[in-house]
């Protein structure tokens, strides 16, 4: 049991899915991104995904690309993720870092794991790494009690589902559709079946992300998943408002809408 | 050498290679690997590929001795492997015909490709037209400007060309965008990867489709008196280089030299010479290799006059060959490449691609080092028609442009 799984299980005990919100560190700057994450926690997000901006984000759509590119241009560093993690944890929520593989490799997996533990983080989500090639990280993470969250996709075979579930801790991240992050008019129809298949492959907790945009989406996904993951719809609140107060106000409204969604699902 | 280095199967080449991809693509890469493994041992596939190489591409490509050029290269004997004479004008066609045939075997109806200079995009559009496949090519917006003629060629061949406006707007970002398309459309779509990089099976598969260059060239050299002292090719991702190197890997007396794009010079920091520039290993676009990156693992944008070499990574087998010392990698600057470009035009009447001109510059340097006794085989990977505007601007042959 960790802070992360406790929080997921607490939501389950309340008869609802957890709400997981993503923002990249460093947009529009490190301090403001950390304050935005804290604002999400205050407005009803259960768990925060702290994104590490990367130069070649092959799984991200235009919204997150835009924020990440801007953050990189303004000089965000990998280490800034730990500043954001600490702010989230101090605000009372578990934090997981979502990072493409190369920034973690170049930071050094042991050092990354140490610094994540020191900041109070619960673990990592690895969008472009599968357990097949994550041995070094998995060893570092399990030695320190960090969770490692891998993704499954509608294209995952039964064999891959079992394999991925066996190597995942915390929760399994089920991609609702074949595609990149971004807001969409509807949640992929494949998501519910994928959650069921992932559970059948042995997963204790399965959270769904990609394309979840509205409170209605959160309600629909919350009916069958252990957690609802939202990214681009939250990032857009920051992209659309240059003024910090306006951005945080828009963010709180969006989080409240999503939090209502997960609370009316079952 | 006791064990053969030829036709290494992957996924790893020493510490390099592998498959670092999102789970969403694993099933498709497994399926592609499986289809390729079956095709490799299927005589029917081999027959069809050989027929296309002969009747469509125009293989075997000839070799041409370049004595007037060689006079400027220490008098060494210089022989050019003429991939520039292939249909579509470069070695890229060798690879796409193989991958397009595989696409048909997979039952997929659409292909996507990234392109830098446009040669791989043109080759992909060509193969798609030939085999009745839908084709979308992603090209950095910056490159669509540098290579406007190739954009038109792809469109004439029926392909959709998407200018990529993210990141540095060059080849690496075109690859990112092609990946994004693939993740979304993998059920109907096959990714025709253009170089011997990316996740397994691409590095080994693309090398296998290109190794015909070296197999032919080695036989052609033997007919002309013996193996060369050195084989030289340009290296971006490195598909023509690995294609010509492979057949010579076990000939330990043959030096193998890859010429990377030195851009404005290694010391300037503006180049694309991943290995020669001493880059660290990391993961980019699905495999572990040397990459231009900062301390945080963020990819550094590369610089080269040649769009086809303007890439911050390099194929993992090259990283391996550099690591074990079997091949050497040199940096050739924009200026050196353009000097060699002009020299070949004026001494031999052959207009080379700017990419290939990096290899020619390497041959000049090596020839001067080794002298008249040496024989050097150069991979002339492509022709320079697409580069006329860039070259004319470089040499000041265009009317004054408006500011």
XYZ file of C-alpha atoms in Angstrom:
669
model
C 0.000 0.000 0.000
C 1.275 3.415 -0.899
C -0.068 6.943 -0.826
C -1.175 6.440 -4.450
C -3.000 3.154 -4.023
C -4.505 4.320 -0.708
C -6.006 7.265 -2.513
C -7.377 5.093 -5.334
C -8.832 2.671 -2.817
C -10.335 5.504 -0.774
C -12.187 6.706 -3.871
C -13.334 3.153 -4.505
C -14.628 2.953 -0.917
C -16.680 6.041 -1.680
C -18.164 4.218 -4.639
C -16.496 6.341 -7.285
C -13.517 6.570 -9.595
C -10.573 8.758 -8.688
C -9.925 11.892 -10.723
C -6.359 12.161 -11.986
C -5.202 15.445 -13.484
C -2.152 16.023 -15.689
C -0.198 19.208 -16.158
C 3.328 19.642 -17.523
C 5.834 21.245 -15.182
C 7.208 24.532 -16.424
C 4.193 25.938 -18.216
C 3.965 28.857 -18.134
C 6.851 28.648 -15.650
C 7.866 26.250 -12.896
C 6.322 28.160 -9.984
C 3.043 28.795 -11.764
C 2.750 25.217 -12.967
C 3.216 24.031 -9.383
C 0.555 26.469 -8.166
C -1.803 25.251 -10.893
C -1.303 21.652 -9.730
C -2.086 22.681 -6.154
C -5.187 24.507 -7.390
C -6.314 21.283 -9.087
C -5.938 19.399 -5.801
C -7.973 22.054 -3.971
C -10.665 21.898 -6.634
C -11.130 18.138 -6.446
C -8.388 16.241 -8.264
C -7.416 13.153 -6.241
C -4.042 12.460 -7.844
C -1.730 14.656 -9.939
C 0.355 13.544 -12.891
C 3.365 15.820 -13.180
C 4.468 15.865 -16.811
C 8.111 16.256 -17.837
C 8.278 18.263 -21.077
C 10.218 16.450 -23.792
C 11.505 17.555 -27.185
C 9.998 14.584 -29.066
C 6.645 13.723 -27.491
C 5.323 11.141 -29.957
C 2.261 10.306 -27.867
C 1.084 13.869 -27.347
C -1.330 15.859 -29.438
C -1.189 19.559 -30.250
C -2.308 20.944 -26.871
C 0.289 19.251 -24.688
C 2.950 19.687 -27.388
C 2.342 23.417 -27.343
C 2.655 23.729 -23.569
C 5.699 21.436 -23.434
C 7.472 23.288 -26.238
C 6.881 26.597 -24.498
C 8.133 25.186 -21.196
C 11.310 23.908 -22.868
C 11.900 27.228 -24.587
C 11.699 28.880 -21.189
C 14.328 26.517 -19.865
C 12.415 23.959 -17.791
C 14.651 21.181 -16.461
C 13.905 17.587 -15.521
C 14.716 18.382 -11.878
C 11.871 20.923 -11.819
C 9.448 18.004 -11.819
C 10.484 17.276 -8.244
C 9.637 20.829 -7.192
C 6.130 20.302 -8.567
C 5.840 16.857 -6.979
C 6.692 18.301 -3.585
C 4.116 21.071 -3.978
C 1.411 18.525 -4.842
C 2.295 16.241 -1.950
C 2.396 19.192 0.463
C -1.107 20.039 -0.740
C -2.207 16.573 0.314
C -2.378 14.576 -2.920
C -0.240 11.771 -4.334
C 1.925 12.747 -7.282
C 3.247 10.580 -10.102
C 5.675 11.789 -12.732
C 4.836 11.143 -16.364
C 7.966 11.153 -18.488
C 9.215 9.895 -21.786
C 12.111 7.510 -21.364
C 15.156 9.474 -22.474
C 14.981 12.280 -19.885
C 14.904 9.646 -17.124
C 17.745 7.672 -18.704
C 19.916 10.762 -19.072
C 19.135 11.986 -15.550
C 20.160 8.506 -14.412
C 17.517 6.038 -13.272
C 18.907 5.627 -9.735
C 19.287 9.339 -9.226
C 15.824 9.989 -10.665
C 14.297 7.422 -8.322
C 16.159 8.870 -5.324
C 15.043 12.400 -6.081
C 11.466 11.291 -6.678
C 11.409 9.556 -3.296
C 12.935 12.621 -1.626
C 10.199 14.829 -3.115
C 7.513 12.496 -1.803
C 6.403 11.214 -5.217
C 4.599 7.898 -5.542
C 5.936 6.665 -8.866
C 6.124 7.172 -12.605
C 4.046 6.709 -15.727
C 6.140 5.667 -18.726
C 4.279 6.357 -21.987
C 6.989 5.245 -24.423
C 8.549 2.441 -22.453
C 7.235 -1.085 -22.074
C 8.315 -3.544 -19.364
C 10.394 -5.384 -21.999
C 13.001 -2.608 -21.930
C 12.412 -1.091 -18.485
C 14.440 -3.536 -16.386
C 16.898 -0.992 -15.053
C 14.151 1.394 -13.981
C 12.014 -1.389 -12.485
C 14.909 -2.507 -10.303
C 15.515 1.032 -9.063
C 11.825 1.632 -8.465
C 11.043 -1.559 -6.602
C 14.102 -1.108 -4.357
C 12.605 2.206 -3.263
C 8.933 1.301 -3.137
C 8.047 3.471 -6.142
C 5.145 2.515 -8.381
C 5.717 1.971 -12.107
C 2.672 2.509 -14.240
C 2.704 1.092 -17.743
C 0.125 1.609 -20.471
C -2.098 -0.833 -22.262
C -3.850 0.001 -25.526
C -6.795 -1.324 -27.521
C -4.194 -2.989 -29.769
C -2.600 -4.925 -26.889
C -2.889 -8.668 -27.341
C -4.030 -10.893 -24.471
C -0.446 -11.979 -24.013
C 0.721 -8.357 -23.819
C -2.026 -7.500 -21.334
C -0.898 -10.262 -18.999
C 2.737 -9.323 -19.420
C 2.163 -5.620 -18.812
C -0.152 -6.163 -15.847
C 2.409 -8.469 -14.258
C 5.030 -5.722 -14.324
C 2.812 -2.801 -13.359
C 2.284 -1.496 -9.850
C -0.088 1.193 -8.580
C -2.517 1.126 -11.477
C -2.581 0.187 -15.138
C -3.086 3.107 -17.516
C -5.571 2.057 -20.187
C -5.471 4.186 -23.328
C -9.096 4.724 -24.313
C -8.312 4.753 -27.999
C -5.556 4.338 -30.551
C -4.083 7.785 -30.795
C -2.340 10.636 -29.024
C -3.402 12.859 -26.143
C -5.963 15.532 -26.913
C -9.540 16.582 -26.376
C -12.179 14.653 -28.242
C -15.901 14.711 -28.749
C -16.364 11.256 -27.276
C -14.410 8.661 -25.347
C -13.258 5.656 -27.335
C -15.743 2.805 -27.417
C -12.901 0.346 -26.898
C -12.137 1.665 -23.411
C -14.702 -0.285 -21.402
C -13.741 -3.579 -23.003
C -10.061 -2.826 -22.498
C -10.645 -2.163 -18.790
C -12.515 -5.456 -18.476
C -9.774 -7.326 -20.351
C -7.066 -5.695 -18.257
C -8.838 -6.697 -15.046
C -9.247 -10.212 -16.410
C -5.484 -10.219 -16.980
C -5.031 -9.622 -13.278
C -4.966 -5.864 -12.780
C -6.241 -4.633 -9.419
C -6.677 -1.041 -10.511
C -7.218 0.288 -14.019
C -7.454 3.982 -14.865
C -8.483 5.348 -18.255
C -6.953 8.246 -20.130
C -6.732 9.836 -23.623
C -9.545 11.988 -24.870
C -11.406 12.481 -21.598
C -12.550 16.069 -21.918
C -15.868 16.793 -20.185
C -17.728 16.026 -16.981
C -19.980 13.776 -19.020
C -16.933 11.807 -20.262
C -15.716 11.529 -16.655
C -19.107 10.222 -15.627
C -19.151 7.612 -18.382
C -15.609 6.406 -17.767
C -16.014 6.606 -13.999
C -18.789 4.042 -14.246
C -16.309 1.275 -15.070
C -12.766 2.492 -14.353
C -10.900 2.979 -11.065
C -9.636 6.342 -12.191
C -10.297 8.923 -14.864
C -7.228 10.668 -16.289
C -7.547 14.124 -17.827
C -4.734 16.101 -19.446
C -5.295 18.264 -22.500
C -8.608 19.728 -21.281
C -6.785 21.003 -18.181
C -3.706 22.187 -20.068
C -5.959 24.209 -22.352
C -7.198 26.215 -19.348
C -3.616 27.423 -18.900
C -2.940 27.946 -22.609
C -6.043 30.093 -23.037
C -5.454 32.447 -20.122
C -2.276 34.423 -19.828
C -3.309 35.976 -16.539
C -2.632 33.575 -13.679
C -5.842 34.302 -11.760
C -7.916 33.773 -14.887
C -6.057 30.554 -15.696
C -6.526 29.146 -12.203
C -10.202 30.144 -12.183
C -10.762 28.330 -15.493
C -8.828 25.339 -14.183
C -10.929 25.162 -10.996
C -14.156 25.295 -13.005
C -12.958 22.466 -15.265
C -11.790 20.328 -12.345
C -15.087 20.867 -10.526
C -16.970 19.745 -13.654
C -14.850 16.600 -13.905
C -15.062 15.926 -10.147
C -18.862 16.127 -10.387
C -18.647 13.690 -13.272
C -16.820 10.985 -11.330
C -19.192 11.488 -8.390
C -22.340 10.965 -10.456
C -21.102 7.894 -12.310
C -22.433 5.084 -10.163
C 37.312 -11.902 -36.954
C 35.846 -15.256 -36.045
C 32.170 -14.449 -36.141
C 30.511 -12.815 -39.120
C 29.216 -9.300 -38.598
C 27.051 -9.513 -41.703
C 23.253 -9.418 -41.670
C 23.026 -9.115 -37.865
C 19.401 -9.846 -37.004
C 18.791 -7.320 -34.203
C 16.990 -6.255 -32.099
C 20.310 -5.368 -30.488
C 23.637 -4.498 -32.056
C 25.898 -4.618 -29.035
C 24.439 -2.091 -26.597
C 22.458 -0.359 -29.321
C 19.090 -0.835 -30.964
C 16.160 -2.444 -29.205
C 12.560 -1.379 -29.227
C 11.605 1.592 -27.086
C 8.056 2.335 -28.186
C 4.592 2.929 -26.771
C 2.676 -0.264 -26.040
C 0.120 0.767 -28.669
C 2.693 0.032 -31.403
C 4.065 -3.225 -30.031
C 1.451 -5.425 -31.698
C 2.062 -3.795 -35.086
C 5.852 -4.106 -34.763
C 5.486 -7.753 -33.724
C 3.237 -8.356 -36.723
C 5.686 -6.600 -39.042
C 8.629 -8.546 -37.609
C 6.749 -11.773 -38.081
C 5.764 -10.926 -41.656
C 9.331 -9.975 -42.451
C 10.806 -13.131 -40.933
C 8.428 -15.204 -43.076
C 9.097 -13.157 -46.200
C 12.850 -13.528 -45.757
C 12.638 -17.276 -46.223
C 9.882 -17.199 -48.828
C 11.322 -17.687 -52.337
C 8.264 -15.991 -53.820
C 9.002 -12.764 -51.908
C 12.643 -12.892 -52.948
C 11.626 -13.474 -56.577
C 9.207 -10.548 -56.583
C 11.717 -8.203 -54.975
C 14.415 -9.260 -57.424
C 12.050 -8.791 -60.359
C 11.153 -5.268 -59.192
C 14.808 -4.439 -58.623
C 15.631 -5.485 -62.168
C 12.566 -4.365 -64.114
C 11.533 -1.295 -62.136
C 14.502 0.124 -60.242
C 17.016 -0.762 -62.946
C 19.359 -2.931 -60.889
C 22.110 -3.827 -60.775
C 23.314 -0.258 -60.623
C 26.586 0.276 -62.431
C 29.901 1.380 -61.022
C 31.764 4.224 -62.663
C 35.448 4.928 -62.367
C 36.075 8.649 -61.802
C 39.678 9.386 -62.905
C 39.301 13.125 -63.489
C 37.753 13.523 -60.047
C 40.403 11.221 -58.590
C 43.163 13.499 -59.870
C 42.042 15.903 -57.144
C 42.023 13.114 -54.569
C 45.695 12.226 -54.420
C 45.423 10.198 -57.611
C 43.778 7.299 -55.815
C 41.551 5.064 -57.869
C 37.983 6.172 -57.156
C 34.985 4.103 -58.116
C 31.433 5.294 -57.698
C 28.541 2.962 -56.942
C 25.778 4.614 -58.913
C 22.666 4.469 -56.747
C 21.864 7.854 -58.255
C 20.849 6.040 -61.434
C 18.076 4.091 -59.733
C 14.489 4.908 -60.577
C 13.501 7.907 -58.406
C 17.116 8.942 -58.127
C 18.485 7.401 -54.973
C 19.011 4.251 -52.947
C 15.737 4.861 -51.080
C 13.733 2.895 -53.656
C 15.491 -0.363 -52.649
C 13.986 -0.149 -49.185
C 10.486 1.068 -49.994
C 9.813 -1.629 -52.574
C 10.569 -4.234 -49.913
C 8.459 -2.543 -47.280
C 5.581 -1.861 -49.672
C 5.529 -5.546 -50.640
C 5.358 -6.379 -46.947
C 2.471 -3.946 -46.550
C 0.538 -5.910 -49.146
C 1.335 -9.119 -47.287
C 0.015 -7.590 -44.068
C -3.232 -6.791 -45.858
C -2.843 -3.085 -45.112
C -3.998 -0.479 -47.611
C -2.234 2.685 -46.519
C 1.389 3.646 -46.026
C 2.899 6.596 -44.210
C 6.446 7.880 -44.353
C 8.647 10.637 -43.030
C 11.033 12.446 -45.279
C 13.850 14.921 -44.924
C 15.301 15.706 -48.333
C 12.229 14.213 -49.914
C 13.983 11.233 -51.496
C 12.377 8.712 -49.181
C 9.037 10.489 -49.569
C 9.314 10.339 -53.356
C 10.330 6.695 -53.229
C 7.415 5.890 -50.897
C 4.936 7.757 -53.080
C 6.320 5.862 -56.073
C 6.014 2.445 -54.469
C 2.506 3.311 -53.247
C 1.445 4.325 -56.759
C 2.933 1.146 -58.202
C 1.165 -1.093 -55.708
C -2.121 0.761 -55.339
C -1.615 1.925 -51.763
C -2.766 5.200 -50.238
C 0.216 7.276 -49.164
C 0.752 10.160 -46.738
C 4.186 11.714 -46.323
C 5.179 13.896 -43.372
C 7.832 16.483 -44.051
C 9.140 19.265 -41.836
C 7.849 22.621 -42.975
C 11.419 23.895 -43.190
C 12.251 20.998 -45.520
C 9.185 21.528 -47.713
C 10.708 24.911 -48.465
C 14.236 23.595 -49.003
C 12.929 20.793 -51.234
C 9.866 22.283 -52.906
C 10.443 20.319 -56.091
C 10.278 17.005 -54.283
C 7.012 18.058 -52.628
C 5.541 18.560 -56.080
C 6.911 15.200 -57.214
C 5.218 13.407 -54.334
C 1.944 15.146 -55.079
C 2.211 14.273 -58.777
C 2.613 10.651 -57.708
C -0.659 10.852 -55.812
C 0.629 11.178 -52.259
C -0.638 13.567 -49.623
C 2.183 15.690 -48.222
C 1.717 17.084 -44.718
C 4.072 19.912 -43.690
C 5.023 19.464 -40.033
C 5.094 22.650 -37.999
C 6.042 21.301 -34.581
C 9.490 21.446 -32.969
C 12.359 22.209 -35.315
C 10.171 21.562 -38.377
C 12.707 19.153 -39.857
C 13.183 15.406 -40.173
C 13.023 14.495 -36.490
C 9.683 16.253 -36.119
C 8.400 14.628 -39.303
C 9.214 11.271 -37.686
C 7.324 12.292 -34.523
C 4.295 13.206 -36.588
C 4.441 9.969 -38.568
C 4.502 8.029 -35.292
C 1.411 9.935 -34.139
C -0.401 9.013 -37.345
C 0.701 5.396 -36.958
C -0.546 5.092 -33.387
C -3.945 6.351 -34.525
C -4.217 4.315 -37.741
C -2.112 1.240 -37.176
C -4.920 -1.125 -38.094
C -4.917 -0.055 -41.751
C -1.544 1.589 -42.025
C 2.071 0.492 -42.325
C 4.953 2.820 -41.572
C 7.575 2.788 -44.325
C 10.556 3.819 -42.243
C 13.160 5.510 -44.402
C 16.425 4.700 -42.737
C 18.199 1.980 -40.803
C 17.141 3.410 -37.448
C 13.980 3.313 -35.334
C 12.641 0.362 -33.363
C 13.241 -3.279 -34.231
C 12.714 -4.624 -36.894
C 13.476 -1.460 -38.892
C 17.271 -1.209 -38.491
C 17.870 -4.819 -39.544
C 15.090 -4.888 -42.138
C 16.057 -1.638 -43.859
C 19.694 -2.802 -43.863
C 18.635 -6.070 -45.488
C 16.708 -4.241 -48.226
C 19.737 -1.983 -48.827
C 22.448 -4.609 -48.632
C 22.039 -5.249 -52.364
C 24.184 -2.131 -52.839
C 27.193 -3.732 -51.195
C 26.582 -7.198 -52.575
C 26.618 -5.844 -56.124
C 29.477 -3.449 -55.492
C 31.678 -6.123 -53.913
C 31.244 -8.380 -56.958
C 31.832 -5.437 -59.290
C 35.062 -4.590 -57.451
C 36.282 -8.163 -57.663
C 35.651 -8.082 -61.434
C 37.760 -4.939 -61.604
C 40.767 -6.357 -59.863
C 39.976 -6.807 -56.222
C 38.479 -5.446 -53.068
C 38.881 -1.724 -52.418
C 41.038 -0.365 -49.637
C 38.115 1.610 -48.323
C 34.367 1.992 -48.747
C 32.935 5.443 -48.088
C 29.311 6.504 -47.699
C 27.398 9.392 -46.177
C 25.548 8.809 -42.920
C 22.407 10.538 -41.678
C 20.369 7.697 -40.270
C 22.756 5.627 -42.355
C 20.786 3.332 -44.667
C 22.911 3.647 -47.808
C 26.044 3.320 -45.690
C 24.959 0.190 -43.857
C 23.678 -1.139 -47.189
C 27.065 -0.833 -48.850
C 29.077 -1.722 -45.707
C 27.306 -4.976 -44.910
C 28.883 -7.082 -47.662
C 32.353 -5.825 -46.659
C 31.994 -6.197 -42.879
C 33.950 -9.434 -42.784
C 36.670 -8.177 -45.150
C 38.829 -6.919 -42.327
C 41.332 -5.250 -44.675
C 38.642 -2.993 -46.125
C 38.252 0.258 -44.203
C 34.667 1.388 -43.788
C 34.146 5.111 -43.434
C 30.879 6.903 -42.754
C 30.764 10.622 -43.470
C 28.405 12.491 -41.192
C 27.232 16.038 -41.765
C 29.635 18.382 -40.033
C 27.428 21.387 -40.843
C 29.229 24.583 -39.918
C 31.978 22.571 -38.208
C 32.062 20.405 -35.086
C 33.501 23.229 -32.996
C 30.572 25.486 -33.956
C 28.088 23.135 -32.303
C 25.943 23.405 -35.448
C 26.200 20.028 -37.126
C 24.555 16.622 -37.458
C 27.646 14.489 -36.785
C 26.269 12.239 -34.081
C 29.162 9.783 -33.864
C 32.062 11.934 -35.081
C 30.891 14.696 -32.771
C 31.137 12.421 -29.740
C 27.458 12.383 -28.767
C 26.250 10.329 -25.782
C 24.000 7.307 -26.165
C 20.303 7.690 -25.513
C 16.890 6.723 -26.789
C 15.269 8.544 -29.689
C 12.593 7.368 -32.108
C 12.420 3.868 -30.753
C 15.991 2.699 -30.410
C 19.109 3.262 -28.362
C 21.939 4.884 -30.235
C 24.117 7.961 -30.164
C 22.027 11.125 -30.265
C 22.595 14.856 -30.132
C 21.081 15.796 -26.789
C 21.516 18.103 -23.841
C 22.188 17.051 -20.247
C 18.456 16.474 -19.692
C 18.065 14.163 -22.686
C 16.273 16.774 -24.782
C 17.146 16.327 -28.443
C 19.355 19.075 -29.839
C 18.431 20.303 -33.296
C 20.957 19.339 -35.930
C 22.352 21.556 -38.685
C 23.336 20.599 -42.210
C 23.038 22.007 -45.701
C 21.801 18.555 -46.618
C 18.209 17.931 -45.561
C 18.747 14.184 -45.845
C 21.566 14.168 -43.295
C 20.019 16.747 -40.991
C 19.074 14.303 -38.241
C 20.208 14.263 -34.597
C 20.352 10.469 -34.351
C 22.055 7.641 -36.212
C 21.173 4.018 -36.909
C 22.071 1.669 -34.038
C 24.221 -0.633 -36.158
C 26.482 2.316 -37.007
C 26.747 3.117 -33.306
C 27.794 -0.486 -32.782
C 30.316 -0.523 -35.646
C 31.833 2.682 -34.284
C 31.899 1.245 -30.780
C 33.795 -1.898 -31.801
C 36.039 0.051 -34.164
C 34.977 -1.758 -37.344
C 33.917 1.458 -39.047
C 35.154 5.035 -38.674
C 32.974 8.089 -38.802
C 34.158 11.431 -40.056
C 32.527 14.829 -40.025
C 32.339 16.626 -43.382
C 31.348 20.282 -43.300
C 28.831 21.978 -45.576
C 31.697 23.764 -47.329
C 33.716 20.584 -47.904
C 30.646 18.774 -49.221
C 29.782 21.588 -51.620
C 33.356 21.721 -52.906
C 33.179 17.992 -53.651
C 29.744 18.476 -55.212
C 31.104 21.031 -57.639
C 34.203 18.997 -58.354
C 32.239 15.920 -59.388
C 29.971 18.022 -61.592
C 32.920 19.604 -63.407
C 35.287 16.654 -63.644
C 32.898 13.795 -64.359
C 29.660 15.382 -65.514
C 27.765 13.788 -62.660
C 25.539 15.933 -60.449
C 25.507 14.226 -57.042
C 23.039 14.702 -54.218
C 24.416 16.981 -51.512
C 24.068 14.033 -49.129
C 26.329 11.885 -51.314
C 28.718 14.817 -51.721
C 29.689 14.300 -48.081
C 30.995 10.866 -49.051
C 32.803 12.370 -52.048
C 34.492 14.889 -49.749
C 35.567 11.995 -47.540
C 37.027 10.278 -50.608
C 39.054 13.362 -51.523
C 40.518 13.478 -48.040
C 41.233 9.763 -47.893
C 42.686 9.698 -51.407
C 45.128 12.464 -50.513
C 46.072 10.497 -47.413
C 46.546 7.139 -49.131
C 47.879 8.217 -52.513
C 47.748 6.623 -55.991
C 48.036 3.026 -54.816
C 44.689 3.118 -53.054
C 41.299 2.120 -54.404
C 38.259 3.789 -52.863
C 34.673 2.748 -53.412
C 32.200 5.586 -52.894
C 28.474 5.163 -52.458
C 26.931 7.755 -54.730
C 23.623 7.362 -52.956
C 21.581 9.866 -54.916
C 21.504 12.375 -57.708
C 21.479 16.110 -57.183
C 18.630 17.316 -59.374
C 16.632 18.093 -56.235
C 19.558 20.165 -54.953
C 20.025 22.456 -57.922
C 18.428 25.422 -56.212
C 20.367 24.959 -52.965
C 23.604 24.559 -54.881
C 22.919 27.480 -57.183
C 22.301 29.651 -54.136
C 25.454 28.357 -52.420
C 27.579 29.194 -55.450
C 25.855 32.528 -56.033
C 24.391 31.524 -59.382
C 20.901 32.841 -58.730
C 19.810 36.399 -59.508
C 19.920 38.604 -56.383
C 17.039 37.561 -54.170
C 14.717 40.125 -52.724
C 15.194 40.599 -48.996
